[in-house]
Amino acid sequence: MEWSTKAIEADRPFGSWAEDLADAFVQLEPRKITEQPFQGMISRADVASIQISRVEATKHVVLRLRSHIARSIGDVYFVNLQLDGVGRYTQRDHVQICGPGDLAIVDTTEPFEIANCRNFSLFCFAVPRQLLPSALAERPRLRLSATETGRALSRTLAGHAELCLRSEPNSGISAFGAQHVVDLISHAPGFLDERPPERAGRSVLLSMMLDYIDRHGNEPELDAATLALKFHCSQRYVHKLFSTTGRSVGEHINGLRILVCTRNLLDHAHRRATIAEIAFNAGFRDISYFNRLFKRSSGLAPREFRRSMSRADSTR
């Protein structure tokens, strides 16, 4: 589902935005903090018992008033992951300034104010209260951008949100992503001190480690020891997590690197690069080791693979 502003007039400076907010979320009152023309867009996916939305808009304030609450039903938290811009969240005596990568929580059964003082984008997760730990009712300050582990959790949460928005409604993939979203939010407070709590679900930490491998696979020193250091746990625990996938840490890392090399060997943009350059850029240190892994994966040595693909292209 999607909404975007339309029919902006002098007496309606936000156009349809108030109605769009009510349709997508709950009743809210937008207020201007700038004279520039307003634009806004919302994309939403309803997955299992939660709603995941991406919001992009010109800077403005939204208020949740007691008059709105009196006419509403339901008991949900809005958990917002800031992507761009800066937001100030105020509810009761709790104030949080939220920059890119940070989370903020508001309770829709109480009045609140959200002031985005720059043009912004964010993910909004509407989660029923009963699905989240009671400690989140205290609305902790979730400045995930302040720690390496917090940043990893933020990126992983954003990845699952994007997956849900792009997947078919009610698909197994979107339901899988939604469950991970709830798990990640539930454990967010425990990751702020750079030490994932022992009670954190294994799937949460494993998901973050796999995301880290995807982003750092070309770093030659990446291994189980690196993951243990980054995520503040033992190497033994890292290996235990990966054993549930049926592949070791090294197999995950090398599989990603081989995939990158295969793509580059097929890509005409890399036709002048040597085999060694392609291997080293993907994170391999030993060309002989790379050759063995590649042949085991594709059935051909890298040079033979490249030649065979070139011949196939020339005969088309």
Coordinates of C-alpha atoms in Angstrom, one line a residue:
M1 CA 0.0 0.0 0.0
E2 CA 1.2 3.5 -0.8
W3 CA 0.2 7.1 0.0
S4 CA 1.6 10.4 -1.3
T5 CA 0.5 14.0 -0.8
K6 CA -1.8 15.6 -3.2
A7 CA -4.1 18.6 -3.6
I8 CA -2.0 21.0 -1.6
E9 CA -3.9 24.3 -1.3
A10 CA -3.5 27.6 0.6
D11 CA -6.0 26.5 3.3
R12 CA -4.6 22.9 3.3
P13 CA -0.8 23.3 3.5
F14 CA -0.3 19.6 3.9
G15 CA -2.8 18.6 1.3
S16 CA -4.0 15.0 2.0
W17 CA -1.2 14.3 4.5
A18 CA -3.3 14.2 7.6
E19 CA -5.7 11.7 6.0
D20 CA -2.7 9.7 4.6
L21 CA -1.2 9.5 8.1
A22 CA -4.6 8.3 9.6
D23 CA -5.0 5.6 6.9
A24 CA -1.4 4.4 7.2
F25 CA -0.9 4.7 11.0
V26 CA -3.3 6.4 13.5
Q27 CA -4.8 9.8 13.6
L28 CA -2.1 12.5 13.9
E29 CA -2.0 16.2 13.4
P30 CA 0.8 17.5 11.1
R31 CA 2.2 21.0 11.7
K32 CA 4.5 23.1 9.6
I33 CA 8.0 24.2 10.7
T34 CA 9.0 25.6 7.3
E35 CA 7.4 27.6 4.5
Q36 CA 8.8 25.3 1.8
P37 CA 6.2 23.3 -0.2
F38 CA 5.4 20.0 1.5
Q39 CA 5.9 16.5 0.0
G40 CA 5.4 13.1 1.6
M41 CA 5.2 9.5 0.7
I42 CA 4.4 6.3 2.7
S43 CA 4.9 2.7 1.6
R44 CA 3.4 0.0 4.0
A45 CA 3.4 -3.8 4.3
D46 CA 1.2 -5.6 6.7
V47 CA 3.1 -8.7 7.8
A48 CA 1.7 -11.2 10.3
S49 CA 0.7 -9.0 13.3
I50 CA 2.9 -6.0 12.6
Q51 CA 3.0 -3.2 10.1
I52 CA 6.2 -2.0 8.4
S53 CA 6.3 1.4 6.7
R54 CA 8.8 3.6 5.0
V55 CA 8.1 7.3 5.3
E56 CA 9.9 10.0 3.3
A57 CA 8.8 13.7 3.8
T58 CA 9.6 17.3 4.0
K59 CA 10.5 18.4 7.6
H60 CA 7.5 18.9 9.9
V61 CA 6.0 18.0 13.2
V62 CA 3.3 15.5 14.0
L63 CA 1.2 15.4 17.2
R64 CA -0.8 12.6 18.7
L65 CA -3.5 14.4 20.8
R66 CA -5.8 13.2 23.6
S67 CA -8.7 13.8 21.3
H68 CA -7.2 11.4 18.7
I69 CA -6.7 8.7 21.4
A70 CA -10.3 9.0 22.6
R71 CA -11.5 8.0 19.2
S72 CA -8.9 5.2 18.7
I73 CA -8.8 1.5 19.4
G74 CA -5.7 -0.7 19.6
D75 CA -2.6 -0.8 21.7
V76 CA 0.6 -0.5 19.6
Y77 CA 4.1 1.0 19.8
F78 CA 5.6 2.9 17.0
V79 CA 9.2 2.0 16.8
N80 CA 11.0 4.3 14.3
L81 CA 14.3 3.6 12.7
Q82 CA 15.7 6.9 11.4
L83 CA 17.4 6.6 7.9
D84 CA 17.9 10.3 7.1
G85 CA 17.4 13.5 8.9
V86 CA 17.0 14.2 12.6
G87 CA 13.9 13.6 14.7
R88 CA 13.0 14.7 18.3
Y89 CA 10.6 12.4 20.1
T90 CA 8.7 13.7 23.1
Q91 CA 6.3 11.7 25.3
R92 CA 5.6 12.5 28.9
D93 CA 9.0 13.5 30.3
H94 CA 10.9 11.4 27.9
V95 CA 12.8 13.1 25.1
Q96 CA 15.1 11.4 22.5
I97 CA 17.0 12.9 19.6
C98 CA 17.2 10.4 16.8
G99 CA 19.8 10.5 14.0
P100 CA 20.4 8.1 11.2
G101 CA 20.7 4.5 12.5
D102 CA 18.9 5.3 15.8
L103 CA 15.6 3.9 17.1
A104 CA 12.9 5.7 19.0
I105 CA 9.7 4.3 20.6
V106 CA 6.4 6.0 21.2
D107 CA 3.2 4.6 22.7
T108 CA 0.1 5.4 20.6
T109 CA -2.1 5.2 23.7
E110 CA -0.5 8.4 25.1
P111 CA 0.0 11.9 23.6
F112 CA 3.3 12.4 21.8
E113 CA 5.2 14.8 19.5
I114 CA 7.6 13.9 16.7
A115 CA 9.5 16.8 15.3
N116 CA 11.6 16.0 12.2
C117 CA 13.6 19.2 11.8
R118 CA 15.1 18.2 8.4
N119 CA 13.7 16.5 5.4
F120 CA 13.8 12.8 6.5
S121 CA 13.2 9.2 5.8
L122 CA 12.5 6.4 8.3
F123 CA 11.1 3.0 8.8
C124 CA 8.1 2.8 11.2
F125 CA 7.3 -0.5 12.8
A126 CA 3.8 -0.7 14.3
V127 CA 4.1 -3.5 16.9
P128 CA 1.4 -4.6 19.3
R129 CA 2.4 -4.0 22.9
Q130 CA 2.2 -7.7 23.9
L131 CA 4.8 -8.7 21.3
L132 CA 7.5 -6.6 23.0
P133 CA 9.2 -6.8 26.4
S134 CA 7.6 -4.8 29.2
A135 CA 10.9 -2.9 29.7
L136 CA 10.3 -1.1 26.4
A137 CA 7.4 0.7 28.0
E138 CA 10.0 2.8 29.7
R139 CA 11.0 4.1 26.2
P140 CA 14.8 3.7 26.6
R141 CA 17.1 5.9 24.5
L142 CA 18.1 3.6 21.7
R143 CA 21.0 5.5 20.1
L144 CA 22.2 2.5 18.1
S145 CA 24.5 4.6 16.0
A146 CA 26.8 5.1 19.0
T147 CA 28.3 1.6 19.0
E148 CA 29.6 -0.8 16.4
T149 CA 27.2 -3.5 17.5
G150 CA 24.3 -1.1 17.6
R151 CA 25.1 0.0 14.0
A152 CA 25.2 -3.6 12.9
L153 CA 21.8 -4.2 14.5
S154 CA 20.4 -1.1 12.8
R155 CA 21.6 -2.2 9.4
T156 CA 20.2 -5.7 9.9
L157 CA 16.9 -4.3 11.0
A158 CA 16.7 -2.0 8.0
G159 CA 17.6 -5.0 5.7
H160 CA 14.7 -7.1 7.1
A161 CA 12.3 -4.1 6.8
E162 CA 13.3 -3.7 3.1
L163 CA 12.8 -7.4 2.6
C164 CA 9.3 -7.2 4.0
L165 CA 8.3 -4.2 1.9
R166 CA 9.6 -5.8 -1.3
S167 CA 8.2 -9.3 -0.7
E168 CA 4.7 -10.5 -1.7
P169 CA 2.1 -10.0 1.0
N170 CA 1.7 -13.0 3.3
S171 CA 4.7 -14.8 1.8
G172 CA 6.9 -17.0 3.9
I173 CA 9.8 -14.6 3.2
S174 CA 8.0 -11.6 4.6
A175 CA 6.7 -13.5 7.7
F176 CA 10.3 -14.6 8.3
G177 CA 11.5 -11.0 8.1
A178 CA 8.7 -9.7 10.4
Q179 CA 9.6 -12.2 13.1
H180 CA 13.3 -11.1 12.9
V181 CA 12.1 -7.4 13.1
V182 CA 10.3 -8.1 16.4
D183 CA 13.3 -10.1 17.8
L184 CA 15.8 -7.3 16.8
I185 CA 13.6 -4.6 18.4
S186 CA 13.1 -6.7 21.6
H187 CA 16.9 -7.0 22.1
A188 CA 17.9 -3.5 21.0
P189 CA 18.5 -2.1 24.5
G190 CA 20.9 -4.9 25.4
F191 CA 23.2 -4.1 22.4
L192 CA 24.0 -0.5 23.4
D193 CA 26.9 -1.3 25.7
E194 CA 28.7 -3.3 22.9
R195 CA 27.9 -6.6 24.7
P196 CA 25.1 -8.6 23.3
P197 CA 23.2 -10.1 26.2
E198 CA 23.4 -13.8 26.8
R199 CA 19.6 -14.0 26.5
A200 CA 19.6 -12.5 23.0
G201 CA 18.1 -15.0 20.6
R202 CA 20.7 -16.9 18.5
S203 CA 18.9 -16.0 15.3
V204 CA 19.3 -12.3 16.1
L205 CA 23.1 -12.4 16.6
L206 CA 23.6 -14.8 13.7
S207 CA 21.6 -12.5 11.4
M208 CA 23.9 -9.6 12.4
M209 CA 27.0 -11.7 11.8
L210 CA 25.9 -12.8 8.3
D211 CA 25.1 -9.1 7.5
Y212 CA 28.6 -8.2 8.6
I213 CA 30.1 -10.9 6.4
D214 CA 28.1 -9.5 3.4
R215 CA 29.5 -6.1 4.0
H216 CA 33.1 -7.0 4.9
G217 CA 33.7 -10.2 2.9
N218 CA 36.6 -8.5 0.9
E219 CA 38.6 -7.9 4.1
P220 CA 41.4 -10.6 4.1
E221 CA 41.5 -10.8 7.9
L222 CA 37.8 -11.6 8.3
D223 CA 37.3 -14.8 10.2
A224 CA 35.6 -16.2 13.3
A225 CA 38.0 -14.3 15.6
T226 CA 37.0 -11.0 13.9
L227 CA 33.3 -11.8 14.4
A228 CA 33.9 -12.7 18.1
L229 CA 35.7 -9.4 18.6
K230 CA 33.1 -7.3 16.8
F231 CA 30.2 -8.9 18.6
H232 CA 31.8 -9.4 22.0
C233 CA 31.5 -13.2 22.3
S234 CA 33.8 -16.1 22.2
Q235 CA 35.0 -17.8 19.0
R236 CA 33.5 -21.0 20.3
Y237 CA 30.1 -19.3 20.4
V238 CA 30.6 -18.0 16.9
H239 CA 31.2 -21.5 15.6
K240 CA 28.2 -22.8 17.5
L241 CA 26.0 -20.2 15.9
F242 CA 27.2 -21.0 12.4
S243 CA 26.8 -24.8 13.0
T244 CA 23.0 -24.2 12.8
T245 CA 23.4 -23.1 9.2
G246 CA 25.1 -26.3 8.0
R247 CA 28.2 -24.3 6.9
S248 CA 31.2 -23.1 8.9
V249 CA 32.2 -19.5 9.2
G250 CA 35.0 -20.0 6.7
E251 CA 32.6 -21.6 4.2
H252 CA 30.2 -18.7 4.4
I253 CA 33.1 -16.2 3.9
N254 CA 34.7 -18.1 1.0
G255 CA 31.4 -18.8 -0.6
L256 CA 30.7 -15.1 -0.7
R257 CA 34.1 -14.4 -2.1
I258 CA 33.9 -17.1 -4.8
L259 CA 30.5 -15.6 -5.8
V260 CA 32.1 -12.1 -6.2
C261 CA 35.0 -13.6 -8.2
T262 CA 32.6 -15.5 -10.5
R263 CA 30.6 -12.4 -11.2
N264 CA 33.7 -10.4 -11.9
L265 CA 35.1 -13.0 -14.2
L266 CA 31.9 -12.8 -16.2
D267 CA 31.8 -9.0 -16.2
H268 CA 33.2 -7.3 -19.2
A269 CA 34.0 -4.3 -17.0
H270 CA 36.7 -6.5 -15.4
R271 CA 38.1 -8.1 -18.6
R272 CA 41.4 -6.4 -18.2
A273 CA 41.9 -7.5 -14.6
T274 CA 44.1 -10.5 -13.9
I275 CA 42.9 -13.6 -12.1
A276 CA 45.1 -12.6 -9.1
E277 CA 43.7 -9.1 -9.0
I278 CA 40.1 -10.4 -9.0
A279 CA 40.9 -12.9 -6.2
F280 CA 42.8 -10.4 -4.0
N281 CA 40.1 -7.7 -4.4
A282 CA 37.6 -10.2 -3.2
G283 CA 39.6 -10.9 0.0
F284 CA 41.7 -13.9 -0.9
R285 CA 45.4 -13.8 0.1
D286 CA 46.6 -17.1 -1.5
I287 CA 46.0 -17.5 -5.3
S288 CA 46.6 -21.2 -5.2
Y289 CA 44.0 -21.6 -2.4
F290 CA 41.6 -19.5 -4.5
N291 CA 42.2 -21.6 -7.6
R292 CA 41.4 -24.8 -5.7
L293 CA 38.2 -23.4 -4.1
F294 CA 37.0 -22.0 -7.5
K295 CA 37.6 -25.3 -9.3
R296 CA 35.8 -27.2 -6.6
S297 CA 32.9 -24.8 -6.9
S298 CA 32.6 -24.5 -10.7
G299 CA 34.4 -27.6 -12.0
L300 CA 36.9 -25.4 -13.9
A301 CA 40.0 -23.4 -13.0
P302 CA 39.4 -19.6 -13.0
R303 CA 41.3 -19.1 -16.3
E304 CA 39.5 -22.0 -18.0
F305 CA 36.2 -20.7 -16.7
R306 CA 36.9 -17.2 -18.1
R307 CA 38.0 -18.6 -21.5
S308 CA 35.0 -20.9 -21.8
M309 CA 32.6 -18.0 -21.0
S310 CA 34.4 -15.8 -23.6
R311 CA 34.0 -18.4 -26.3
A312 CA 30.3 -18.9 -25.5
D313 CA 29.8 -15.1 -25.8
S314 CA 31.6 -15.0 -29.2
T315 CA 29.4 -17.8 -30.7
R316 CA 26.1 -16.0 -29.9

